[in-house]
XYZ file of C-alpha atoms in Angstrom:
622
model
C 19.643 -3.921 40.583
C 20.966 -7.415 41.893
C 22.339 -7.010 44.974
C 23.093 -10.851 46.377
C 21.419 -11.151 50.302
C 23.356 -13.789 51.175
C 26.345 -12.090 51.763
C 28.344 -14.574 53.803
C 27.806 -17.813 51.021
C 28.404 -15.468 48.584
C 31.914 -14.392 50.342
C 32.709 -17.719 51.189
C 32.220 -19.068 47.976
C 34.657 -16.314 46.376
C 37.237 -17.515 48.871
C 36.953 -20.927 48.314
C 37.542 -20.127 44.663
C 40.161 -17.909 44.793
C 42.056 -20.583 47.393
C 41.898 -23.796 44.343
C 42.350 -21.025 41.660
C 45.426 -19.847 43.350
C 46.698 -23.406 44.137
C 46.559 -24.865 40.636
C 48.014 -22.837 37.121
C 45.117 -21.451 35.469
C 43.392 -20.325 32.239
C 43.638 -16.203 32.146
C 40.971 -15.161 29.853
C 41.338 -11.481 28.965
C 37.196 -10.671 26.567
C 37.557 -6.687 25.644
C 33.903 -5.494 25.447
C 35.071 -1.628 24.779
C 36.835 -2.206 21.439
C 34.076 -3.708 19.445
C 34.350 -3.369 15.595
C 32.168 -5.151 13.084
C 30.455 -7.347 15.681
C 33.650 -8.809 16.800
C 35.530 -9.126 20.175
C 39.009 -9.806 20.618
C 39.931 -12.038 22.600
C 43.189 -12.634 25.112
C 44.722 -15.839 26.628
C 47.504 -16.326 29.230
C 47.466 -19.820 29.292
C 48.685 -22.465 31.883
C 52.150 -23.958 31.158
C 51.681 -26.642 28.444
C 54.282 -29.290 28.838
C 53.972 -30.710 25.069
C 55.924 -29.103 22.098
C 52.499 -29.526 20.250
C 49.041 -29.303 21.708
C 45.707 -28.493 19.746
C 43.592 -25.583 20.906
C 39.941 -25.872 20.705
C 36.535 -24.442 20.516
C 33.728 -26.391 20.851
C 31.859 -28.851 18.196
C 28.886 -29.066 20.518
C 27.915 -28.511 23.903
C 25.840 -29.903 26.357
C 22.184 -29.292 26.199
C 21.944 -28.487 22.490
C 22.036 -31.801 21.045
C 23.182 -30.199 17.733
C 26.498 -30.281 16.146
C 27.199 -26.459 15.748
C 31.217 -25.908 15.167
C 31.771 -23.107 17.178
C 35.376 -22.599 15.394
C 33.799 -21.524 12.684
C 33.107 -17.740 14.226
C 36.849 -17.456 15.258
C 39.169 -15.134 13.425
C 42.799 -14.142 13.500
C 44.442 -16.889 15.934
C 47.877 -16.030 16.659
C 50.013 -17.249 19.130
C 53.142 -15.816 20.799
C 55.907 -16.843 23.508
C 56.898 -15.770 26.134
C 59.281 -13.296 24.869
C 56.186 -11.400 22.170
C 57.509 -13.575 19.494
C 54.938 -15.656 17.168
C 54.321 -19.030 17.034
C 53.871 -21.372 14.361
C 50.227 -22.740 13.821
C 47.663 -24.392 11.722
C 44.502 -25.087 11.265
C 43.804 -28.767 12.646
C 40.395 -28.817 11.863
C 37.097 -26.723 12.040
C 37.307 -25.947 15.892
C 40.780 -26.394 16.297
C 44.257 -24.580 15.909
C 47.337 -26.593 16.280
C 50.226 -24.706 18.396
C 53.907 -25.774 17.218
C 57.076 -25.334 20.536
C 54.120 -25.458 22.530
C 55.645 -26.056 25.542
C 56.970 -21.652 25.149
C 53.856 -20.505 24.596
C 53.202 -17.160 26.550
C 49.823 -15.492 24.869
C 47.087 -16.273 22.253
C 44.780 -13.897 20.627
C 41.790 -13.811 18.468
C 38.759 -12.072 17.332
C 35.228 -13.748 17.533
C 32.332 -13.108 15.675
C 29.119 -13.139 17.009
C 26.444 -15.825 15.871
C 22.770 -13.692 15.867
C 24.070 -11.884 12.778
C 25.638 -15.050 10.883
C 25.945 -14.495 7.617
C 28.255 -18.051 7.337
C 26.873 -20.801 4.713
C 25.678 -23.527 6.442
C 23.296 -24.329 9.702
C 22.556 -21.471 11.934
C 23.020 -21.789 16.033
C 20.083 -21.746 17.637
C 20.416 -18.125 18.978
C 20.128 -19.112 23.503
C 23.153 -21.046 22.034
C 24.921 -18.376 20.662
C 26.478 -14.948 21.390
C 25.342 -11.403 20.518
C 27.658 -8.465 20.207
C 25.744 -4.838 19.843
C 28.082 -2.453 20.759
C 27.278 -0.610 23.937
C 23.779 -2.072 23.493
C 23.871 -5.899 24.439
C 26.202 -8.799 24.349
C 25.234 -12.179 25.503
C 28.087 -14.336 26.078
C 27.988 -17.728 25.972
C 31.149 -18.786 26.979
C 32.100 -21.615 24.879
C 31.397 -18.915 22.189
C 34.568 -16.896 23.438
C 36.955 -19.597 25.190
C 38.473 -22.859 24.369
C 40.547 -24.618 26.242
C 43.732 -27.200 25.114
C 43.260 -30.906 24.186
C 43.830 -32.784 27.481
C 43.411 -30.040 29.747
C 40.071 -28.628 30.643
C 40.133 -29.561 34.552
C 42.229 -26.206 35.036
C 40.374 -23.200 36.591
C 39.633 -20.174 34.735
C 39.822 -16.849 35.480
C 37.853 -14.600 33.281
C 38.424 -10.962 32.577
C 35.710 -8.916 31.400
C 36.316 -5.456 30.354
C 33.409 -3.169 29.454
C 32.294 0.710 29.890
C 30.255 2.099 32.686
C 26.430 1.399 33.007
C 26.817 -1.691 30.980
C 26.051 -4.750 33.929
C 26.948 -8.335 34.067
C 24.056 -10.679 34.644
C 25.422 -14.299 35.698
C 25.138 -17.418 37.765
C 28.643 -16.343 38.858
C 29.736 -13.565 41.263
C 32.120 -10.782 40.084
C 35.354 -10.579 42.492
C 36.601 -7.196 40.451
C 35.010 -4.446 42.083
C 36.130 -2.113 39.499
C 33.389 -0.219 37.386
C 34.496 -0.823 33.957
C 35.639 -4.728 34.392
C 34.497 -8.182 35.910
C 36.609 -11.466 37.114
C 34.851 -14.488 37.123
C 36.353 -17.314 38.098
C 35.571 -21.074 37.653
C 37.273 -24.383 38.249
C 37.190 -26.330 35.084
C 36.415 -25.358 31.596
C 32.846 -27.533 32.081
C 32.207 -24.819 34.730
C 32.977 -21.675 32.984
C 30.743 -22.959 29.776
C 28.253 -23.837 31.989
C 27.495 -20.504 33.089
C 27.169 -17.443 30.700
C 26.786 -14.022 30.861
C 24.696 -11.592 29.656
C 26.064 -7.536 29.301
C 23.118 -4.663 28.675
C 22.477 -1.486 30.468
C 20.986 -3.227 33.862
C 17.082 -3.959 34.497
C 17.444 -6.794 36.978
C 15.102 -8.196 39.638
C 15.619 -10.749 42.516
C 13.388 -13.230 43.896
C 14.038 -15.788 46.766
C 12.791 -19.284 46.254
C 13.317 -21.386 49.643
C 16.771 -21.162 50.470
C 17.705 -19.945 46.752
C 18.032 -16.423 44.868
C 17.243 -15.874 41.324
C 17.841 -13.006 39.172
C 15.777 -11.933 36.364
C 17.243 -10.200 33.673
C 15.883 -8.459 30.983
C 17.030 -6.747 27.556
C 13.950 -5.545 26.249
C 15.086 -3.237 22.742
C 12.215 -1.378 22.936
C 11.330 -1.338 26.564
C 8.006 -2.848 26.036
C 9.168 -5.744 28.469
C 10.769 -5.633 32.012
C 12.363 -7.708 34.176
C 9.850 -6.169 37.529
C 6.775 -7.383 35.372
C 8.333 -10.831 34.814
C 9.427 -11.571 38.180
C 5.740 -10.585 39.120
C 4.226 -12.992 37.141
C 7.166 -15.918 37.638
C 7.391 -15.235 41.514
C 3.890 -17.368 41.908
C 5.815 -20.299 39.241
C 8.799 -20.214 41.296
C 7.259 -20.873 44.953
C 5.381 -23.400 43.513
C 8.688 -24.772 42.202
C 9.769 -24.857 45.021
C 7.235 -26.528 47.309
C 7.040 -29.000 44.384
C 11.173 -30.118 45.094
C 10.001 -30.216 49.292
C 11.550 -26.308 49.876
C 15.023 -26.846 49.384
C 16.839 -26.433 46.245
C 19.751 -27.502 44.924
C 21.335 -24.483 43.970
C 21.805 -21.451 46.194
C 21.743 -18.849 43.213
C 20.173 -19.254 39.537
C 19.905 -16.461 36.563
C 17.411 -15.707 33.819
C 19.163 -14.252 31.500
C 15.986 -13.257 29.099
C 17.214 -11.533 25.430
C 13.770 -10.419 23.765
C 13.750 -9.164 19.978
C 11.914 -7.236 17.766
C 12.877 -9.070 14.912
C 13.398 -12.816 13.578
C 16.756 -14.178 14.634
C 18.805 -16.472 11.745
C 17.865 -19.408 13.315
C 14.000 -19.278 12.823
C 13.828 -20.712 16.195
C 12.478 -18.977 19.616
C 13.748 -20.881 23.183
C 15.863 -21.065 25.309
C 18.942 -23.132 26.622
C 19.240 -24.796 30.424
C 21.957 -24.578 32.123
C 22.950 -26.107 35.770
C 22.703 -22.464 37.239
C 20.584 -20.333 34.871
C 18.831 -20.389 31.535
C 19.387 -18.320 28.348
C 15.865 -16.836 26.621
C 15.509 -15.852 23.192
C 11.969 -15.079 22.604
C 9.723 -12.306 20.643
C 9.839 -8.503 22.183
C 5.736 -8.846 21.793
C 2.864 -7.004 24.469
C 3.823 -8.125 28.094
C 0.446 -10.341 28.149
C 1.043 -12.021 25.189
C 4.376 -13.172 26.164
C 3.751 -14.100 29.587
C 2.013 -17.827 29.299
C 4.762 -18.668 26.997
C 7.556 -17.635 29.024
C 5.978 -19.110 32.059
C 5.998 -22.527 30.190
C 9.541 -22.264 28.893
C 10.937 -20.693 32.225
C 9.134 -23.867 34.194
C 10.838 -25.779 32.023
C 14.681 -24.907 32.003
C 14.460 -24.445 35.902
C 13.758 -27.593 36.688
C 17.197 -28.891 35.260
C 18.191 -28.089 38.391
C 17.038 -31.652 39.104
C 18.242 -33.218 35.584
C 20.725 -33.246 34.064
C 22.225 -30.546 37.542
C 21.503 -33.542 40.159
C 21.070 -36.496 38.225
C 23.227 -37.514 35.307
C 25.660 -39.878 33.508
C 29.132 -39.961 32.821
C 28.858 -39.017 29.306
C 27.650 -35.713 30.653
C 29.986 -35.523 33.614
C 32.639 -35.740 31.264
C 31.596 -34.100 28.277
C 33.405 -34.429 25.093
C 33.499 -30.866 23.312
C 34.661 -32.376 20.383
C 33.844 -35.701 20.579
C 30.694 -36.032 22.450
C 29.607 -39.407 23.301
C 25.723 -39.217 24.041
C 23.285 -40.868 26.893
C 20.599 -42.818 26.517
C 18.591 -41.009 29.221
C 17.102 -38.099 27.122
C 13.945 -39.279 28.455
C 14.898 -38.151 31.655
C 17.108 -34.905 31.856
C 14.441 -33.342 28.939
C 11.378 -35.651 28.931
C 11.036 -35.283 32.986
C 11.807 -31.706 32.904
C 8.802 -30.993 30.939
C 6.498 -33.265 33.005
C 7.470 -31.389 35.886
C 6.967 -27.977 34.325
C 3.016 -28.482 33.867
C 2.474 -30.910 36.937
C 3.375 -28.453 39.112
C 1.166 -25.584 37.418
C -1.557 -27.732 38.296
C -0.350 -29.294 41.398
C -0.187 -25.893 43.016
C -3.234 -24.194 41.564
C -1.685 -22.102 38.238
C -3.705 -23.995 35.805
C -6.716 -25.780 36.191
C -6.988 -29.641 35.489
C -8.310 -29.895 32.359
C -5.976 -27.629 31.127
C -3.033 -29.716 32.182
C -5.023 -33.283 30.433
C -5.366 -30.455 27.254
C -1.589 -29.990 27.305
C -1.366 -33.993 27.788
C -3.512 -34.133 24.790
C -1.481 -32.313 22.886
C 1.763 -33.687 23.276
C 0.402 -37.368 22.350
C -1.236 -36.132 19.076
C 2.507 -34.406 18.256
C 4.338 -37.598 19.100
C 2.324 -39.577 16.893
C 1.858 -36.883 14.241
C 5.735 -35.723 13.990
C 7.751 -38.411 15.043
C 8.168 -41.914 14.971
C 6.881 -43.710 18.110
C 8.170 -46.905 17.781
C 11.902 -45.629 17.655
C 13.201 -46.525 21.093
C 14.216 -43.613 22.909
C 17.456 -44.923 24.313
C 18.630 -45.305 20.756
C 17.669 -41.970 19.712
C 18.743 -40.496 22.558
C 22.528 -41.960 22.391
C 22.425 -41.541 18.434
C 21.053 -37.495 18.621
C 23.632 -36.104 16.651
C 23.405 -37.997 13.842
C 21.432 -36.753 10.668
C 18.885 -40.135 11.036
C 18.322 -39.505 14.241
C 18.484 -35.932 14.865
C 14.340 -35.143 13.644
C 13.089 -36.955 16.667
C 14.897 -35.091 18.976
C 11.577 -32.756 19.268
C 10.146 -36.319 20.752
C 11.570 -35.555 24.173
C 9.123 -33.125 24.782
C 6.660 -35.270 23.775
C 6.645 -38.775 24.268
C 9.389 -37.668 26.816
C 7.052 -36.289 28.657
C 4.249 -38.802 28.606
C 6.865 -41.167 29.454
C 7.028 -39.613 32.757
C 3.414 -39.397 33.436
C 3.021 -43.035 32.493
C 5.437 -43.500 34.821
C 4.493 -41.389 37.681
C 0.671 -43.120 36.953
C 1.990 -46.226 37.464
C 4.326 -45.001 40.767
C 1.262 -44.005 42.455
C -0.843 -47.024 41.789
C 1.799 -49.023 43.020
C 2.548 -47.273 45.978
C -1.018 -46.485 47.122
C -0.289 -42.855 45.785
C 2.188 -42.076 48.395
C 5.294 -42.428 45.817
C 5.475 -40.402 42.595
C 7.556 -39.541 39.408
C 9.197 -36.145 41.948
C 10.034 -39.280 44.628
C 11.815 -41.219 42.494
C 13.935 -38.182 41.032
C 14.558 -36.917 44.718
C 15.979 -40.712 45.874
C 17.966 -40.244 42.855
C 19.678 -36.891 43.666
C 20.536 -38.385 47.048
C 22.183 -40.870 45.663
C 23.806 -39.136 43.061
C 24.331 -35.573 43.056
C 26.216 -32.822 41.057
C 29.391 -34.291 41.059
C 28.405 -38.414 40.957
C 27.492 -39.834 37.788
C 25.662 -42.878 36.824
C 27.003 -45.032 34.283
C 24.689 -45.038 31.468
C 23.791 -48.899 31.114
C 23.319 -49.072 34.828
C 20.342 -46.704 35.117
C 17.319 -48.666 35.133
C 18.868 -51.015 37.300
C 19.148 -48.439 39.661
C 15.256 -47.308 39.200
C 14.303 -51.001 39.566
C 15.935 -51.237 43.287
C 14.029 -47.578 44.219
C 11.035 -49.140 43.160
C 9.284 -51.928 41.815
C 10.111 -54.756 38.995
C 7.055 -53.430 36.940
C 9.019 -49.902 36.725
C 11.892 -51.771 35.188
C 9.679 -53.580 32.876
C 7.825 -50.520 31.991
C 11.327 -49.012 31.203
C 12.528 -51.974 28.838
C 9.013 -52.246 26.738
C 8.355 -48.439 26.311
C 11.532 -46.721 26.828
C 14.368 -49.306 25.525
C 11.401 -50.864 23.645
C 9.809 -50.112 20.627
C 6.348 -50.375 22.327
C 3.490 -47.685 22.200
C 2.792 -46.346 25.511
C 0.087 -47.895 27.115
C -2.338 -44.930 27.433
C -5.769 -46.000 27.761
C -4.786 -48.221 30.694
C -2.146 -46.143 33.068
C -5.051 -43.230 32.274
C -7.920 -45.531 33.751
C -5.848 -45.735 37.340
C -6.928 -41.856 37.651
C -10.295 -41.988 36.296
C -9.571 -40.883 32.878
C -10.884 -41.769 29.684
C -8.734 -41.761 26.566
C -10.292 -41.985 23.155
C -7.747 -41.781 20.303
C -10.169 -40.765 17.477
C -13.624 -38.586 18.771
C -16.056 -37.080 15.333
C -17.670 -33.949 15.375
C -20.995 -32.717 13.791
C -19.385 -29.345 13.457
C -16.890 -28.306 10.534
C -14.460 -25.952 10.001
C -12.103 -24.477 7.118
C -8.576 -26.189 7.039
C -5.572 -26.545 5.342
C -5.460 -30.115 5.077
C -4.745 -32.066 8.539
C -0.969 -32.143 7.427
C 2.064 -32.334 10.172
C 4.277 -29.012 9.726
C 7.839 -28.728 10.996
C 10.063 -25.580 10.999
C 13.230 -25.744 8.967
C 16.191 -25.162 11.090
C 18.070 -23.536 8.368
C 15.132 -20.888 7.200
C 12.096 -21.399 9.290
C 10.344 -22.550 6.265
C 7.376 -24.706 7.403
C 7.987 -28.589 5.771
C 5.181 -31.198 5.342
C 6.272 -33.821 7.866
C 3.369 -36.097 7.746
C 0.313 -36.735 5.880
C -0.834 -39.962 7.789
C -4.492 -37.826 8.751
C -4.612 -35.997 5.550
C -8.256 -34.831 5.550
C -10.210 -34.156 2.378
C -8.970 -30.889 1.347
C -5.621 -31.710 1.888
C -5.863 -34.616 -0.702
C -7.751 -33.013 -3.053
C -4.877 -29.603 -2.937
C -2.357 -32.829 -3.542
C 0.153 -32.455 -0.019
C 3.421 -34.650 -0.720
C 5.409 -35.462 2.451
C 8.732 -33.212 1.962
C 7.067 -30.262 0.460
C 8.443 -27.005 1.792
C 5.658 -24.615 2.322
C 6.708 -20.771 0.526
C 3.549 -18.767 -0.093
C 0.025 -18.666 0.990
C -2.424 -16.553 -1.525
C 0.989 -15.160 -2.644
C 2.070 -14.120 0.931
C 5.260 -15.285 2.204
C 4.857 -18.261 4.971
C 7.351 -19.160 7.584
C 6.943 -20.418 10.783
C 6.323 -17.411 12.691
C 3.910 -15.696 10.846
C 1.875 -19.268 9.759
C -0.679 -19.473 12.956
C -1.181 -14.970 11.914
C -1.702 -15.805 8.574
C -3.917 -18.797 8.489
C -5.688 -16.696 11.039
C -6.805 -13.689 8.869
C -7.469 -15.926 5.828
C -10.567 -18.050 8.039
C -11.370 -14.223 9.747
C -12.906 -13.399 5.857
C -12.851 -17.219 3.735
C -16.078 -18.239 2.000
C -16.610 -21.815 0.791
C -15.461 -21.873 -2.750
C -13.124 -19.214 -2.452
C -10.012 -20.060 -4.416
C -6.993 -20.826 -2.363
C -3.317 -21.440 -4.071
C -0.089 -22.797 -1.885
C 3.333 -22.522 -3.579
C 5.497 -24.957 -2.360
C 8.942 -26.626 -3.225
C 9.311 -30.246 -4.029
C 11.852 -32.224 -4.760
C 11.156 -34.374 -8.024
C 12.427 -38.111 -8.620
C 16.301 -36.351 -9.513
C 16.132 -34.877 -6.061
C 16.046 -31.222 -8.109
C 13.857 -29.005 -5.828
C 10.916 -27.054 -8.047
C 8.332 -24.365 -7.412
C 4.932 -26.020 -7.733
C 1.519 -24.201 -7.365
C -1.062 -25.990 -5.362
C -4.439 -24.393 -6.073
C -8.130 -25.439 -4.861
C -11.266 -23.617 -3.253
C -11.624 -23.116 0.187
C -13.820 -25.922 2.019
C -15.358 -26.933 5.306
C -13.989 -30.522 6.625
C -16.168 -32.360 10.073
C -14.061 -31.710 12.998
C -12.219 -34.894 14.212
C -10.607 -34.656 17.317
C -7.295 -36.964 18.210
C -6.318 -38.407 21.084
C -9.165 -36.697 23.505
C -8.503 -36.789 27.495
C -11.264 -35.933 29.640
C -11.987 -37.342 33.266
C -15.009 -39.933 33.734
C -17.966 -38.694 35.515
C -18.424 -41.865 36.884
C -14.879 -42.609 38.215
C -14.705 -44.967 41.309
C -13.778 -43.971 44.623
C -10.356 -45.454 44.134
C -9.555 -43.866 40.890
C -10.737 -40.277 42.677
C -8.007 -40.680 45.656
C -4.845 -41.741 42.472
C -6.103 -38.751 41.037
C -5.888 -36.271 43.662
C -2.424 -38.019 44.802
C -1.465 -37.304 40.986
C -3.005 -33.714 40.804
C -3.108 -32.344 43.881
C -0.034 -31.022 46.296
C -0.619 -32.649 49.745
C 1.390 -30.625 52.308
């Protein structure tokens, strides 16, 4: 069980709450977990006193760190409103996530039911389930909070104080402290409706764990169907991740208290996605209920990457986040930064502090330039695509950011240390920046590279307006040199293997259906089985395909393929009309030369000078 050490920040913090809760009118959120019916939760609101006779009540379009457009209103049922006397209100429906309130200014109560989103059988796009909310009755329910509350149009800087009621056994895991010490209901309180969103909650019958990280705790928590996962074995194998976390951000962290809430299933969720979602305080998990050791690496990689928000976009970020627009967000540019960065940091400090071995890490590297170039397009500047993400055309690159966002940041921590002698990295330069920033002290969005430029040199800022505000590769072959390694795009291969054609597959949000995304290094066999960019893979030697049983499948077809064998894909296309047909690729099986893309390897015969960048890139120094 979590039982919080630091008792006297933990007290003070509930009394420094309750003290601006108290002093300012406040949302009273009543969320009745003991009268479930049909995967719904009602839902109870004593509101503040509104002082116009009509004011909109929302839910959110989108929220921050999703960089979707997901209409939350659309799971809301049954909106009623009353005064303060019992008697109803007058409303209507304003829109899609929002409920307009007539004689506002009496309003006393408003109800509703919500439905949950893991079970969605709504037309249209699914939420990406750490996104979402999950209601099995005295089983699990993950709350998300902008799932459940809204707030009114003008007034989300009021506190909120929200009421949990549930039965006994069934525990709380949260970022926030409960102040009810009752055992069948939790207060939580928070001071703005950016706060209470920005920590969720997750309800199951408890398996917890604590670790300490520097001056932090964290809680791990697990729902595990099955029991095949627990939170004890996960906070074994993250406890070595974490330290190293923390020696990585100099042993003090920026939060005092931080959750993994961790929802594992035996089944495929409606998205077709697995993830998870940051948050400033804790990160959401939806990820396969699989054996302990398979999950592990992956979760390591994930859970590396969501706590390091802590830095971005928790320490470091603009006004357009600071201020976040529920329902009409207005993006930043910086995508390169809060999510790019983050996922530099996850795998430089696996090999930084010994978790991975170097090679590994220039593998990984590897990797992510062959997807950039492969999936996306890399001369689409990323401040444009970053400020744009929620529309359709730019929307498919998002994936980029943990890409090309992340090579960004090597480039750029390459090109710090060569600078600098190797005394002054990519982690310096987001350190300076949390000093001078902080939690609650944006940066205004056009203002941000100036702001690099004076923390380091000119040739950062140029770097920043060629390759991110640019439409410039990134220059690889020469910010790899400074370390010693060599970069060869294109490497051939005596050896040859079976394939399915060298063709770039995406998952479908909607389904999880694999699409052809790119056929620029369409080998042999994939011209001679006739690939068209937009074809929507369905069946493999008449076997279903989606994007989590694809790597399986492929598998067991090489375990037992013969050259010649035949070989039929069923795919959809869309013909000249734009009417989508079932079309029958069919071909024999065939062995294609291996070419590798985009190989990283260190030179044997690096100089003494490109040995000491190296170890001042790969190596922790304290």
């Amino acid at each position: 069980m979590y039982k919080p050490r630091m008792v006297v920040l933990v007290t003070s913090l509930f009394i420094s709450l309750m003290s601006f809760a108290q002093s300012k009118p406040a949302y009273k959120y009543k969320v009745d977990l003991k009268n479930t019916a049909n995967d719904k939760v009602k839902v109870e609101l004593v509101p503040p006193a509104i002082q116009k006779d009509e004011i909109i009540f929302y839910l959110p379009k989108t929220v921050p760190g999703t960089y979707s457009v997901d209409d939350y209103g659309r799971y809301l049922e049954n909106f009623k409103a009353f005064d303060k006397q019992g008697k109803p209100l007058k409303t209507e429906k304003a829109d899609l996530n929002g409920w307009k309130i007539f004689k506002a200014k009496t309003l006393g109560k408003i109800t509703y039911s919500i439905n949950d989103t893991f079970d969605d059988t709504l037309p249209g796009k699914k939420v990406f389930e750490p996104t979402g909310s999950n209601i099995e009755t005295d089983k699990n329910y993950l709350i998300n909070n902008h799932c459940f509350l809204g707030y009114f149009d003008g007034m989300k800087e009021f506190p909120y104080e929200l009421t949990v009621l549930h039965k006994p056994g069934m525990y709380g895991s949260s970022p926030l402290t409960d102040t009810d010490k009752s055992a069948e209901s939790d207060k939580f309180i928070a001071d703005t409706y950016n706060r209470i969103v920005d920590n969720p909650i997750m309800y199951s019958v408890p398996d917890t764990s604590t670790l300490h990280v520097g001056n932090s705790e964290v809680l791990i928590s697990v729902y595990s169907p099955n029991k095949k996962v627990t939170s004890s074995y996960l906070a074994e194998n993250l406890d070595k991740l974490l330290q190293a976390q923390g020696k990585y951000l100099g042993g003090k962290l920026p939060v005092q208290k931080y959750a993994f809430l961790i929802y594992l299933t035996d089944g495929a969720g409606v998205s077709g996605g697995m993830g998870a979602l940051e948050h400033s305080y804790s990160s959401v998990y939806f990820l396969p209920e699989t054996d302990p050791g398979q999950l592990t690496q992956f979760f390591m990689d994930v859970a590396a990457h969501e706590f390091f928000h802590i830095l971005t976009p928790l320490s470091i970020h603009s006004e357009e986040i600071q201020y976040f627009d529920f329902n009409d967000p207005k993006m930043s540019k910086h995508l390169w930064l809060y999510e790019g960065s983050t996922e530099y940091h996850a795998h430089l400090v696996q090999v930084r502090y010994g978790l991975t071995t170097q090679e590994t890490f220039l593998k990984k590297m590897q990797e992510k330039i062959t997807n950039s170039r492969d999936r996306y397009n890399d001369t689409m500047p990323f401040t444009v695509m970053s400020a744009n993400v929620l529309d359709k055309a730019y929307k498919e690159q998002y994936g980029n950011v943990y890409e090309k966002g992340a090579l960004i940041s090597m480039v750029m921590d390459l090109r710090l240390r060569n600078l600098s002698g190797g005394k002054y990295g990519i982690i310096d330069l987001v350190n300076d920046l949390s000093q001078k920033y902080g939690k609650d002290k944006p940066f205004k969005d056009a203002e941000l590279f100036d702001e690099i430029e004076k923390l380091t040199y000119p040739q950062i800022r140029s770097f920043l307006d060629s390759f991110v505000a640019g439409n410039h590769p990134l220059p690889l072959i020469e910010s790899f040199a400074m370390a010693g390694v060599d970069y060869v795009p294109v490497q051939e291969s005596k050896d040859s293997v079976f394939t399915l054609g060298g063709v770039s597959l995406m998952p479908n949000e909607s389904d999880g259906k694999l699409t052809v995304t790119n056929i620029g290094k369409m080998n042999e066999f994939g011209k001679k089985i006739g690939y068209q960019k937009g074809d929507i893979i369905q069946t493999l030697n008449g076997k279903p395909i989606t994007a989590q049983n694809f790597s399986a499948s492929v598998g067991e077809l090489y375990k037992t393929a013969k050259v010649g064998d035949p070989i039929e894909i069923v795919i959809e296309r869309k013909d000249d009309g734009g009417v989508a047909k079932t079309v029958s690729l069919a071909s024999q099986m065939q062995k294609i030369p291996i070419r590798r893309f985009n190989v990283l390897a260190f030179k044997p015969d690096a100089t003494d000078e490109q040995k000491k960048l190296r170890e001042y890139w790969l190596k922790a120094t304290e």
